[in-house]
Short mmCIF file of C-alpha atoms and ligand atoms in Angstrom, two decimals:
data_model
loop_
_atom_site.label_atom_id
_atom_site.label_comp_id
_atom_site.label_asym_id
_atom_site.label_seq_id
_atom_site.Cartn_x
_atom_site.Cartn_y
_atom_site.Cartn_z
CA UNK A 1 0.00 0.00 0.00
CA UNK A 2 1.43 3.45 -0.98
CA UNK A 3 0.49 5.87 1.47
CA UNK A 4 -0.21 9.60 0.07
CA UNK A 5 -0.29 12.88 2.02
CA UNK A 6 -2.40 15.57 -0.28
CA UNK A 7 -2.11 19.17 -0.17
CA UNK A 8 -5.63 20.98 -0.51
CA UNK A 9 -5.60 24.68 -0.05
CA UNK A 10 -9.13 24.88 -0.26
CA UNK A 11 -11.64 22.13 0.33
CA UNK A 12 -12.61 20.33 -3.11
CA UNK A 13 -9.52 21.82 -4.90
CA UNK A 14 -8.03 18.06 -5.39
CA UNK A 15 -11.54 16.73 -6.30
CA UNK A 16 -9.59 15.04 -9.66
CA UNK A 17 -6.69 13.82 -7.64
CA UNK A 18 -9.11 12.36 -4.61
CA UNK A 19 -10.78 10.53 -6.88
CA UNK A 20 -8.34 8.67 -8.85
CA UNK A 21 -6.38 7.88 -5.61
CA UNK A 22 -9.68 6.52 -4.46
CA UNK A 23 -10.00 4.39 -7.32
CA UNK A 24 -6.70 2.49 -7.04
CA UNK A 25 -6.78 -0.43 -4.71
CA UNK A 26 -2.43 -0.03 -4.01
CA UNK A 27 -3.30 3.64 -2.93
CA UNK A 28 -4.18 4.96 1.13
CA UNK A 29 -4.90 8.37 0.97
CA UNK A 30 -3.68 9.36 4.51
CA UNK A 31 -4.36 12.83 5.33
CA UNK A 32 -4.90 16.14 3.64
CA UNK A 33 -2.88 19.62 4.70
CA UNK A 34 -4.47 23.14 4.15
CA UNK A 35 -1.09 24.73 3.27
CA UNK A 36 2.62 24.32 2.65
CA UNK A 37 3.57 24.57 6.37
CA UNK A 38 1.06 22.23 7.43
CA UNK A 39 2.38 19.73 4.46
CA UNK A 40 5.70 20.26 5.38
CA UNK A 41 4.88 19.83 8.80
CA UNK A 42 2.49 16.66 8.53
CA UNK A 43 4.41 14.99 5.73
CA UNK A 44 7.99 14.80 8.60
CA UNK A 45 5.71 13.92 11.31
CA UNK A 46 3.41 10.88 9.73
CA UNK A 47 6.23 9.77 6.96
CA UNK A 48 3.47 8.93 3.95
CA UNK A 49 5.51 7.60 0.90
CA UNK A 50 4.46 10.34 -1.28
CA UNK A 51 3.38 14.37 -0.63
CA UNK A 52 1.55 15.77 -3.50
CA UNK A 53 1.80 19.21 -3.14
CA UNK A 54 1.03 22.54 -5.54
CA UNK A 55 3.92 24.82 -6.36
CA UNK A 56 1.85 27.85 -5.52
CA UNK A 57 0.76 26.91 -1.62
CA UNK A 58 0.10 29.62 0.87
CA UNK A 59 2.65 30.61 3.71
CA UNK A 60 5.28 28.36 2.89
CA UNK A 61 5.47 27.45 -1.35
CA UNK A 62 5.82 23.87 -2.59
CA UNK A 63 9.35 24.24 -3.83
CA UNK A 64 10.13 25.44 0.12
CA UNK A 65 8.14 22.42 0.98
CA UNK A 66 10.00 19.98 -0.85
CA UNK A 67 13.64 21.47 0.51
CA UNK A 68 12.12 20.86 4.04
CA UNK A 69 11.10 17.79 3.53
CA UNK A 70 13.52 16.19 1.93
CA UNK A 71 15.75 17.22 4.58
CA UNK A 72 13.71 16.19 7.65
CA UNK A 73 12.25 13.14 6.12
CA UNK A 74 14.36 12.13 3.27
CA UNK A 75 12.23 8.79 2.79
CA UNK A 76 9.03 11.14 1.80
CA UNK A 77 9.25 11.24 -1.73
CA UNK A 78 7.73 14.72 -2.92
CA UNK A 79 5.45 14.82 -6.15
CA UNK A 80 5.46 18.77 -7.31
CA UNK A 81 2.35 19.91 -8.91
CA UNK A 82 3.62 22.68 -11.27
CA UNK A 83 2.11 25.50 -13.90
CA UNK A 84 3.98 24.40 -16.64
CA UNK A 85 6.85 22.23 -17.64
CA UNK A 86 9.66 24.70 -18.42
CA UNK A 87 13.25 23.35 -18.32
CA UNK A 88 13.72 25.65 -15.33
CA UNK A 89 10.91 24.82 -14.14
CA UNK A 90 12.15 21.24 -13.52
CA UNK A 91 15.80 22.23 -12.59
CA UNK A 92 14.46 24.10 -9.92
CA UNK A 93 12.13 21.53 -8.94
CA UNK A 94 15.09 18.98 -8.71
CA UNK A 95 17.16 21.68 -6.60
CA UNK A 96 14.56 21.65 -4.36
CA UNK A 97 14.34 17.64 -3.89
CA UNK A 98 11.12 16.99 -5.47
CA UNK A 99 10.92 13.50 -6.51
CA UNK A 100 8.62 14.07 -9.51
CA UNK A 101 6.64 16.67 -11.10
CA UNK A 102 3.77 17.07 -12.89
CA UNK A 103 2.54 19.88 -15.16
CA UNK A 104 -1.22 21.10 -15.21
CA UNK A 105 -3.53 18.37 -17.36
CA UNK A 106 -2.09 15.16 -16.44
CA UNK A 107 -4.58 12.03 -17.14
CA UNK A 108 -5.24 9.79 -14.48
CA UNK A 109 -3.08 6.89 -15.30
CA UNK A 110 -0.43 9.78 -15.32
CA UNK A 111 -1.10 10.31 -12.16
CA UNK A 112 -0.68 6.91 -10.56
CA UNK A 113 2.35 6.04 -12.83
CA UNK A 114 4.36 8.68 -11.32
CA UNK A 115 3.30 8.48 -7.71
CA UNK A 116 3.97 4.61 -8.19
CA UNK A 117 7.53 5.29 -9.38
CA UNK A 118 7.96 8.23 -6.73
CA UNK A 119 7.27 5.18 -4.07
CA UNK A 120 9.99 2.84 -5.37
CA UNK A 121 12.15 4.57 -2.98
CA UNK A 122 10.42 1.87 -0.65
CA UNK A 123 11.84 -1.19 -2.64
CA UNK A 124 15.62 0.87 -2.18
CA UNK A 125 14.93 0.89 1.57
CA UNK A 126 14.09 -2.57 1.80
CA UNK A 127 17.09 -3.49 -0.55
CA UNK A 128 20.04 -5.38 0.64
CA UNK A 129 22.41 -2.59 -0.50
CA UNK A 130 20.31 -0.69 1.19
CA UNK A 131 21.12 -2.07 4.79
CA UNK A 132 24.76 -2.22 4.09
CA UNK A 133 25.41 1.27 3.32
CA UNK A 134 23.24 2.30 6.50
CA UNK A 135 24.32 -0.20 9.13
CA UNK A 136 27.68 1.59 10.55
CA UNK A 137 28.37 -1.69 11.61
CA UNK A 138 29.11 -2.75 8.11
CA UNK A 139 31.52 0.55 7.22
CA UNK A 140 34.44 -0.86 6.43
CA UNK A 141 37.55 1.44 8.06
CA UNK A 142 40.94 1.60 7.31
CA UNK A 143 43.66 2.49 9.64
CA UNK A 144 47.09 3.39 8.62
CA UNK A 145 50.31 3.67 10.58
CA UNK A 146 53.20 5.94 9.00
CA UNK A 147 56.47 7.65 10.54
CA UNK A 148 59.07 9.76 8.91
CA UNK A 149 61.68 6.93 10.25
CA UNK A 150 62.04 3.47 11.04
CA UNK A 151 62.08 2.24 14.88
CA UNK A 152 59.75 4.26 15.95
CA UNK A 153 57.06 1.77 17.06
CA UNK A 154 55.11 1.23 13.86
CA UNK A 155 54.79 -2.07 13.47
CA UNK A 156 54.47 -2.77 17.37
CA UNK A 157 51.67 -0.70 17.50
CA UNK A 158 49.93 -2.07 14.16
CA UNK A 159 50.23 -5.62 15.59
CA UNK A 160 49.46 -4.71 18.84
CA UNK A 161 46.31 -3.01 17.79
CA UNK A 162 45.07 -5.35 15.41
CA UNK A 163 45.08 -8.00 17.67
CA UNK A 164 43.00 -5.52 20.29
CA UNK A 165 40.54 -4.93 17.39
CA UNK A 166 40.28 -8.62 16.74
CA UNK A 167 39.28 -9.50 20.02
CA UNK A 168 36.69 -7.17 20.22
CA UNK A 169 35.70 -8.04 16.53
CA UNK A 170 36.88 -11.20 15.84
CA UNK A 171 37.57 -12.63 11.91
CA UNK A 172 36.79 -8.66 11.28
CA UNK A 173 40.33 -7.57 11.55
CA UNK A 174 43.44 -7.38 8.69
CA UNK A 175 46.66 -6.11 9.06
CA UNK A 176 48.39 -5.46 5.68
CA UNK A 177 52.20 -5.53 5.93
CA UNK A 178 53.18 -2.58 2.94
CA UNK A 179 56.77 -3.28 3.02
CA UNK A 180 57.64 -4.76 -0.21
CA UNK A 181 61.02 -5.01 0.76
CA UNK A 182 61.38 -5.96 4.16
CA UNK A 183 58.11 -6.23 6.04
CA UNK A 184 58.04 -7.23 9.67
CA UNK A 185 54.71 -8.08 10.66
CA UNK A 186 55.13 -11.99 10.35
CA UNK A 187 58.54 -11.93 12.37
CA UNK A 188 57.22 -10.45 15.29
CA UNK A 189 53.94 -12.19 15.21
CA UNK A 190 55.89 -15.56 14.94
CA UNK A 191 53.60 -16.23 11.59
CA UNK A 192 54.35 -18.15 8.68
CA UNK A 193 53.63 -16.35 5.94
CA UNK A 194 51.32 -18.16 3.41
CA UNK A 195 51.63 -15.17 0.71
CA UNK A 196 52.38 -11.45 0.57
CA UNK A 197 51.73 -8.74 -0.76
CA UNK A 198 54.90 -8.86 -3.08
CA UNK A 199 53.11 -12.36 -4.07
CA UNK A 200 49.54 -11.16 -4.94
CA UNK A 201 51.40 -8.51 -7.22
CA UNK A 202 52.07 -11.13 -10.09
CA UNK A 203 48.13 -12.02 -10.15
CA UNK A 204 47.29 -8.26 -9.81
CA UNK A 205 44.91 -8.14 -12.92
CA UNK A 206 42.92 -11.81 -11.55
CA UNK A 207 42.86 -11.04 -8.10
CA UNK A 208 39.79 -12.17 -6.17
CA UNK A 209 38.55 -12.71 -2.91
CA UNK A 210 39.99 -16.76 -2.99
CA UNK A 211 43.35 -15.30 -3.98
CA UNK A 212 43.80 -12.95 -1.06
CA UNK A 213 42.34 -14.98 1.61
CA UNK A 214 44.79 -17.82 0.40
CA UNK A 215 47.66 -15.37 1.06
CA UNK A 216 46.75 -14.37 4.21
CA UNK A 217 47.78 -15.87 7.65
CA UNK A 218 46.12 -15.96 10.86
CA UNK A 219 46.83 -15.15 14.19
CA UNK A 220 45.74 -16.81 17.19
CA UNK A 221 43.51 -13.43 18.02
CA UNK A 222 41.45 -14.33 14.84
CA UNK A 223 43.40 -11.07 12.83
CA UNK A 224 44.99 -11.67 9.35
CA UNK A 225 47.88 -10.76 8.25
CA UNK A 226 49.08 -10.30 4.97
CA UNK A 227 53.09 -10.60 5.23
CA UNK A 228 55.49 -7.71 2.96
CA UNK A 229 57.62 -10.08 1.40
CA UNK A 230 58.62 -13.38 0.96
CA UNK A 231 61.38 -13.19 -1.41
CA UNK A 232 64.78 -13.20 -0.89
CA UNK A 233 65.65 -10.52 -2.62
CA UNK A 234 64.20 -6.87 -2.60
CA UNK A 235 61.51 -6.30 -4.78
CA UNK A 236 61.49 -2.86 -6.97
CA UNK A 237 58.61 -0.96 -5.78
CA UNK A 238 57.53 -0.15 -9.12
CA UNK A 239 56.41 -4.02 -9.64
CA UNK A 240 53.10 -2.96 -7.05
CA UNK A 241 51.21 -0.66 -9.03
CA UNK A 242 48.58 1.63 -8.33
CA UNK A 243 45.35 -0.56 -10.09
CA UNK A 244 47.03 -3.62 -8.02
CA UNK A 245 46.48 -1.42 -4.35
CA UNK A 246 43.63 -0.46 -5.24
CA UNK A 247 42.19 -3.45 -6.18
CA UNK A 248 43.94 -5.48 -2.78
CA UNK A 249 42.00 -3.00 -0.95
CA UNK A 250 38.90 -2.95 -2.04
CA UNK A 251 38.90 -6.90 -1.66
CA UNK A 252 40.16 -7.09 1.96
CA UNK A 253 37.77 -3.56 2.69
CA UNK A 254 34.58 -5.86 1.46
CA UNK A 255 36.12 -8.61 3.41
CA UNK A 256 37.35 -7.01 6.62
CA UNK A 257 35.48 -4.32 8.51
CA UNK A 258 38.82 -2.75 9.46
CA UNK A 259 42.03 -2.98 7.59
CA UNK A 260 45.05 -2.14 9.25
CA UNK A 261 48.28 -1.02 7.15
CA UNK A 262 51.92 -0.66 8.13
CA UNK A 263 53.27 1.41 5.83
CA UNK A 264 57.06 2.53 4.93
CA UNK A 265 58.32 6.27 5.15
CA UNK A 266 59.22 6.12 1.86
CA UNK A 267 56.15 7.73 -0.27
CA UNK A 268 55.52 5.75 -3.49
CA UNK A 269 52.39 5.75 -5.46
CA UNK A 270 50.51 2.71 -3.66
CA UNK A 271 51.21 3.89 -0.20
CA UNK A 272 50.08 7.64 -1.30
CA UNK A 273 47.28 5.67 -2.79
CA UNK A 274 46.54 3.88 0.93
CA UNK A 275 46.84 6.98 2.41
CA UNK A 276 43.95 8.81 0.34
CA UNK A 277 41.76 5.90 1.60
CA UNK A 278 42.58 5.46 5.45
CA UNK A 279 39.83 6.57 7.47
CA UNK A 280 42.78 7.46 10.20
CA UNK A 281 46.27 8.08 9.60
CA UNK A 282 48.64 7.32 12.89
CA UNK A 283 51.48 9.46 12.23
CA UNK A 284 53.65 8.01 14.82
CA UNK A 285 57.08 10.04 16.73
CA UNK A 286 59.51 10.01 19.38
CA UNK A 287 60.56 12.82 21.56
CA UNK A 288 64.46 11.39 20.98
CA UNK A 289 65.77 13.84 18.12
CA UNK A 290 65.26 16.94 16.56
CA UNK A 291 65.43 15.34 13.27
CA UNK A 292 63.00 13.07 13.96
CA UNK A 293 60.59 16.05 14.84
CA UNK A 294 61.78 17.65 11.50
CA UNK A 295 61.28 14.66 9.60
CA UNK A 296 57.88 14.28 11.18
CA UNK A 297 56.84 17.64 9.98
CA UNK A 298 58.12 17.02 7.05
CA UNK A 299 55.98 13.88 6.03
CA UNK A 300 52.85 15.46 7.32
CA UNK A 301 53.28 18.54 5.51
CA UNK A 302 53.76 16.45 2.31
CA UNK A 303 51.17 14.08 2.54
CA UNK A 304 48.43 17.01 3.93
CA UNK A 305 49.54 19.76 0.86
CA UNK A 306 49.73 16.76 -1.37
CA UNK A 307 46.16 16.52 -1.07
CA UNK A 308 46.41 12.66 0.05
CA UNK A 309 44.91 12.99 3.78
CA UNK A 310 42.84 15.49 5.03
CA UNK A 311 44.58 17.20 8.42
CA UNK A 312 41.39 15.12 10.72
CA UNK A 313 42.12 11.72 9.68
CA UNK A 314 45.39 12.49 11.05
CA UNK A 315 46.34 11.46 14.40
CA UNK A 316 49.63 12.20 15.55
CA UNK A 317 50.54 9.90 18.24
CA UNK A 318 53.71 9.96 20.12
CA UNK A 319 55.37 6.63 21.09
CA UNK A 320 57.64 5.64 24.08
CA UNK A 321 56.89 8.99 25.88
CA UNK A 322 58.77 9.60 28.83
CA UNK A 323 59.61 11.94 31.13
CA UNK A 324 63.17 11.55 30.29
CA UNK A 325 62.84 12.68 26.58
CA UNK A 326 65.07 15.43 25.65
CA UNK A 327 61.73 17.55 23.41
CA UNK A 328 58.58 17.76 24.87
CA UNK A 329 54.78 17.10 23.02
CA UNK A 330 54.90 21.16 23.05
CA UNK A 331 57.55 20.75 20.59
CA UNK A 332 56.24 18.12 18.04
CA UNK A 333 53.14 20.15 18.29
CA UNK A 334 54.24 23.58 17.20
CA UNK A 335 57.10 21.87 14.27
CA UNK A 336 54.52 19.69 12.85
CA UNK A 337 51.40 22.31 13.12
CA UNK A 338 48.65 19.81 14.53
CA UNK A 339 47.81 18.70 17.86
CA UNK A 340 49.29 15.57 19.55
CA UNK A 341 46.12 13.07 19.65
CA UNK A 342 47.86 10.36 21.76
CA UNK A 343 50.81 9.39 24.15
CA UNK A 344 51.69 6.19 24.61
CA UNK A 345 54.13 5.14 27.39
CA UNK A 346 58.05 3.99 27.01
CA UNK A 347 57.40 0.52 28.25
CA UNK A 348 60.75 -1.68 27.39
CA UNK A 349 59.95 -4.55 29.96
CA UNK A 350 56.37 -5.27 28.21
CA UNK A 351 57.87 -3.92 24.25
CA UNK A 352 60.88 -6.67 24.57
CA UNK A 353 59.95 -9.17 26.23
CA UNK A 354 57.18 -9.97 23.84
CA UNK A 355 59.66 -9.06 21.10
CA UNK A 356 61.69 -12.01 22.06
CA UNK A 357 59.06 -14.22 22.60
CA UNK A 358 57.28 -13.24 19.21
CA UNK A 359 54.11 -12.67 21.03
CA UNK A 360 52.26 -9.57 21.40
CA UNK A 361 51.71 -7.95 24.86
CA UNK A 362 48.49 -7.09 25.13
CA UNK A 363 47.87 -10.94 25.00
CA UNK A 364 50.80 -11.76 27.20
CA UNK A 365 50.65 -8.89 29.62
CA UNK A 366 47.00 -7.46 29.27
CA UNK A 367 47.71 -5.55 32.23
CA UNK A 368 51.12 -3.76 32.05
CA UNK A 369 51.03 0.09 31.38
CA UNK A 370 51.62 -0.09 27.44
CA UNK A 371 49.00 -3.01 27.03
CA UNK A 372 46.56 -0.42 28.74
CA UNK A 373 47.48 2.60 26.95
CA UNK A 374 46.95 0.66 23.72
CA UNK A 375 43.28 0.00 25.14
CA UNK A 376 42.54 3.58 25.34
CA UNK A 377 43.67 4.14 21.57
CA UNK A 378 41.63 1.42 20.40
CA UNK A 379 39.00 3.06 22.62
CA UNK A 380 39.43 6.68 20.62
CA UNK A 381 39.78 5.11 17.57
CA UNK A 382 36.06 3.12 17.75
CA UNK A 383 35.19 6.32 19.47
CA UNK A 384 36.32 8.54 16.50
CA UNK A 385 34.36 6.18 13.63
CA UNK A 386 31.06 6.39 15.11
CA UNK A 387 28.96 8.26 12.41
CA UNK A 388 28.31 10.77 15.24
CA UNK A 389 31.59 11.66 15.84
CA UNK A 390 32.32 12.24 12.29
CA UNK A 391 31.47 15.91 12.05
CA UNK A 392 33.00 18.96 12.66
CA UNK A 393 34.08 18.25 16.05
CA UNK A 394 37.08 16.13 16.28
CA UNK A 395 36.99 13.85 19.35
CA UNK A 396 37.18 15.82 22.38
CA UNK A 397 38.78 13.40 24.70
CA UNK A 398 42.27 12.55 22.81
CA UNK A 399 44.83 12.41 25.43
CA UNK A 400 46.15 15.60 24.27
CA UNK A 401 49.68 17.41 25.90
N1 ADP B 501 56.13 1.95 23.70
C1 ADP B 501 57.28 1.30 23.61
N2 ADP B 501 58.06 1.12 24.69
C2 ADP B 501 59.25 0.50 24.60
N3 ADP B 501 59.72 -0.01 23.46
C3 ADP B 501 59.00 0.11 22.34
C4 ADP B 501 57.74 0.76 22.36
N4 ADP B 501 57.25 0.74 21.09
C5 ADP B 501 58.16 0.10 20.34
N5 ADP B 501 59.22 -0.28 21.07
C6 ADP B 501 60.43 -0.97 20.59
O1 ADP B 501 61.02 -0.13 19.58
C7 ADP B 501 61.64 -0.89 18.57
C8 ADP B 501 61.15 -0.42 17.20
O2 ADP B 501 59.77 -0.72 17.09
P1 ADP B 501 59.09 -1.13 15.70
O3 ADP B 501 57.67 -1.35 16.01
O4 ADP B 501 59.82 -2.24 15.05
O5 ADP B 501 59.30 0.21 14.87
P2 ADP B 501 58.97 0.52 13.32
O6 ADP B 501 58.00 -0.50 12.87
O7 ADP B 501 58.44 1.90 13.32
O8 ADP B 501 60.28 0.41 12.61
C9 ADP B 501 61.31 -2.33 18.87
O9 ADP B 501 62.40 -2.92 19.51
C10 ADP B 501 60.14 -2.26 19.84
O10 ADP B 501 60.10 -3.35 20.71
MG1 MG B 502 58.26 -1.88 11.24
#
């Protein structure tokens, strides 16, 4: 049943459009409104499928109508009844977000045809796509991890994440391993590699979803990982083109609802390509060095002029922080030119013993101070993909300086 909300200035004015409505079996006529405020008004509150309404309306006109609607209640598809059917007349109907319109001596069959195909906006709704797009569960997010140098804590904190993320969502979680050349993940998770990303390069125009998930290993948390390398020798980066990223991503981002990359600090093509699609960008520092600090503001103001990450997806994060270090957050903060988002502790006892072991600490020591500080990033990360917290304000509560 298509539900219809009619607009009727004065009483008997939609005589013709009563009647056909009345007629057809698959229409429910389901309330009239005396003028465009009330239509407006009655058409967010009672959600029919489809609003006729005049252009010419008293107090508010049916072009205002339609922009209020279709903001309020985007599901209420608007049918515009105009004077005439001008080219600008319909441009300016479609600016306004009318679904339809309909110039002055339509027939009846007219009539139903086009409220019928203003309320296949229903069958959308109902559509599978539909509830994918809309459930935030299902957004898939990616989460990079960069530095201007090596040694800084990438990969620990890639791994170490991940495997936080997996337990929360298990068989949900990737972590893609971007050095061609000499990629780390599997070493320190203690994983045999059963392909790489080197590997899927030579099928990079059949790749499918069997071909990935038969390179990728899994960790006891549930996470995948998808090793750098398994050659011997280094790999030219050239060999992993752009298409071939692209297309690695979008298969493990239909796959995986978040995708975790370490990438190097040297900025080719497919890692400038991952970085134009991470949802957040870790830019991760010491306090050691000046150079590192320079370095750091370096990348960022490269990648952010570049036009390959926007300045919010960024999160600079500063590793091993302690009190000890020779700069201070105040410093990173004023050379790089964005706030610090996160400090995570210098923590060798929990960082190298699990190092040794090949085990990660926040499964081996869940409770020692950098297992907990990794917590609270996972925590602000979640926190900062809600679809709420994807507006203007930035989160709030980023353990700032
Ligand atoms: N928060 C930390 N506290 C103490 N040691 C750390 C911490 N984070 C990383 N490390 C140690 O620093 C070294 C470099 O870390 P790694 O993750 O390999 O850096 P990257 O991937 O950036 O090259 C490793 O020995 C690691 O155990
Ligand atoms: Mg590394």
């Amino acid at each position: 049943m298509i539900q219809v909300l009619i607009t009727e200035p004065e009483p008997g004015t939609t005589e013709g459009i009563r009647h056909v409505l009345l007629d057809a079996d698959e229409l429910d006529i389901v309330g009239f409104a005396q003028d465009g405020l009330e239509a407006a008004q009655m058409a967010i509150q009672t959600q029919p499928d489809v609003l006729i309404a005049h252009a010419d309306l008293p107090a508010v006109n049916g072009y205002d109508v339609c922009k209020l609607v279709s903001l309020a209640a985007p599901k209420v598809a608007c049918l515009l009844l105009v004077d005439d059917d001008m080219p600008d007349t319909t441009a300016r109907a479609m600016q306004a977000g009318a679904r339809a319109i309909l110039s002055p001596d339509f027939t009846s069959q007219k009539l139903l045809d086009t409220i019928t195909d203003c309320a296949q906006v229903k069958e959308i709704a109902a559509s599978k796509e539909y509830q994918i797009v809309t459930d935030p569960e299902q957004m898939p997010i990616t989460i990079g991890l960069i530095s201007a140098k090596d040694g800084v804590g990438k990969t620990t904190l890639a791994t170490n994440l991940g495997i936080l993320f997996a337990q929360r969502f298990p068989d949900q979680v990737v972590l893609m391993d971007m050095y061609a050349q000499l990629g780390d993940v599997s070493v320190s998770l203690n994983l045999k590699p059963r392909g790489s990303l080197v590997d899927l390069a030579t099928y990079a125009d059949e790749l499918d979803h069997d071909l990935v998930e038969g390179a990728l290993a899994t960790h006891k948390s549930t996470m995948r990982v998808l090793a750098g390398s398994t050659m011997p020798q280094p790999v030219p980066l050239d060999a992993i083109s752009v298409p071939y990223i692209a297309s690695l991503l979008g298969t493990l981002r239909r796959n995986y609802r978040f995708v975790f990359c370490d990438l190097p600090p040297v900025l080719w093509s497919g890692s400038l390509y991952i970085l134009s699609r991470c949802q957040h960008l870790i830019v991760v520092a010491n306090l050691f060095e000046l150079t590192t600090i320079r370095d750091t503001a370096n990348l960022v103001r490269m990648i952010v002029d570049g036009g390959h990450v926007t300045r919010k997806a960024i999160k600079l994060v500063v590793n091993r922080a302690s009190p000890k270090d020779r700069f201070s957050v105040g410093d990173l903060q004023e050379t790089v030119g964005i706030p610090v988002s996160f400090q995570i502790p210098n923590d060798i006892e929990a960082a190298v013993t699990a190092a040794n072991k090949g085990e990660a600490f926040v499964l081996t020591q869940p409770k020692a101070p950098l297992s907990r500080s990794l917590g609270e990033l996972a925590d602000l990360l979640l926190q900062a993909t809600e679809p709420m917290e994807q507006s203007d304000t930035d989160t709030p509560d980023w353990k700032a300086a």
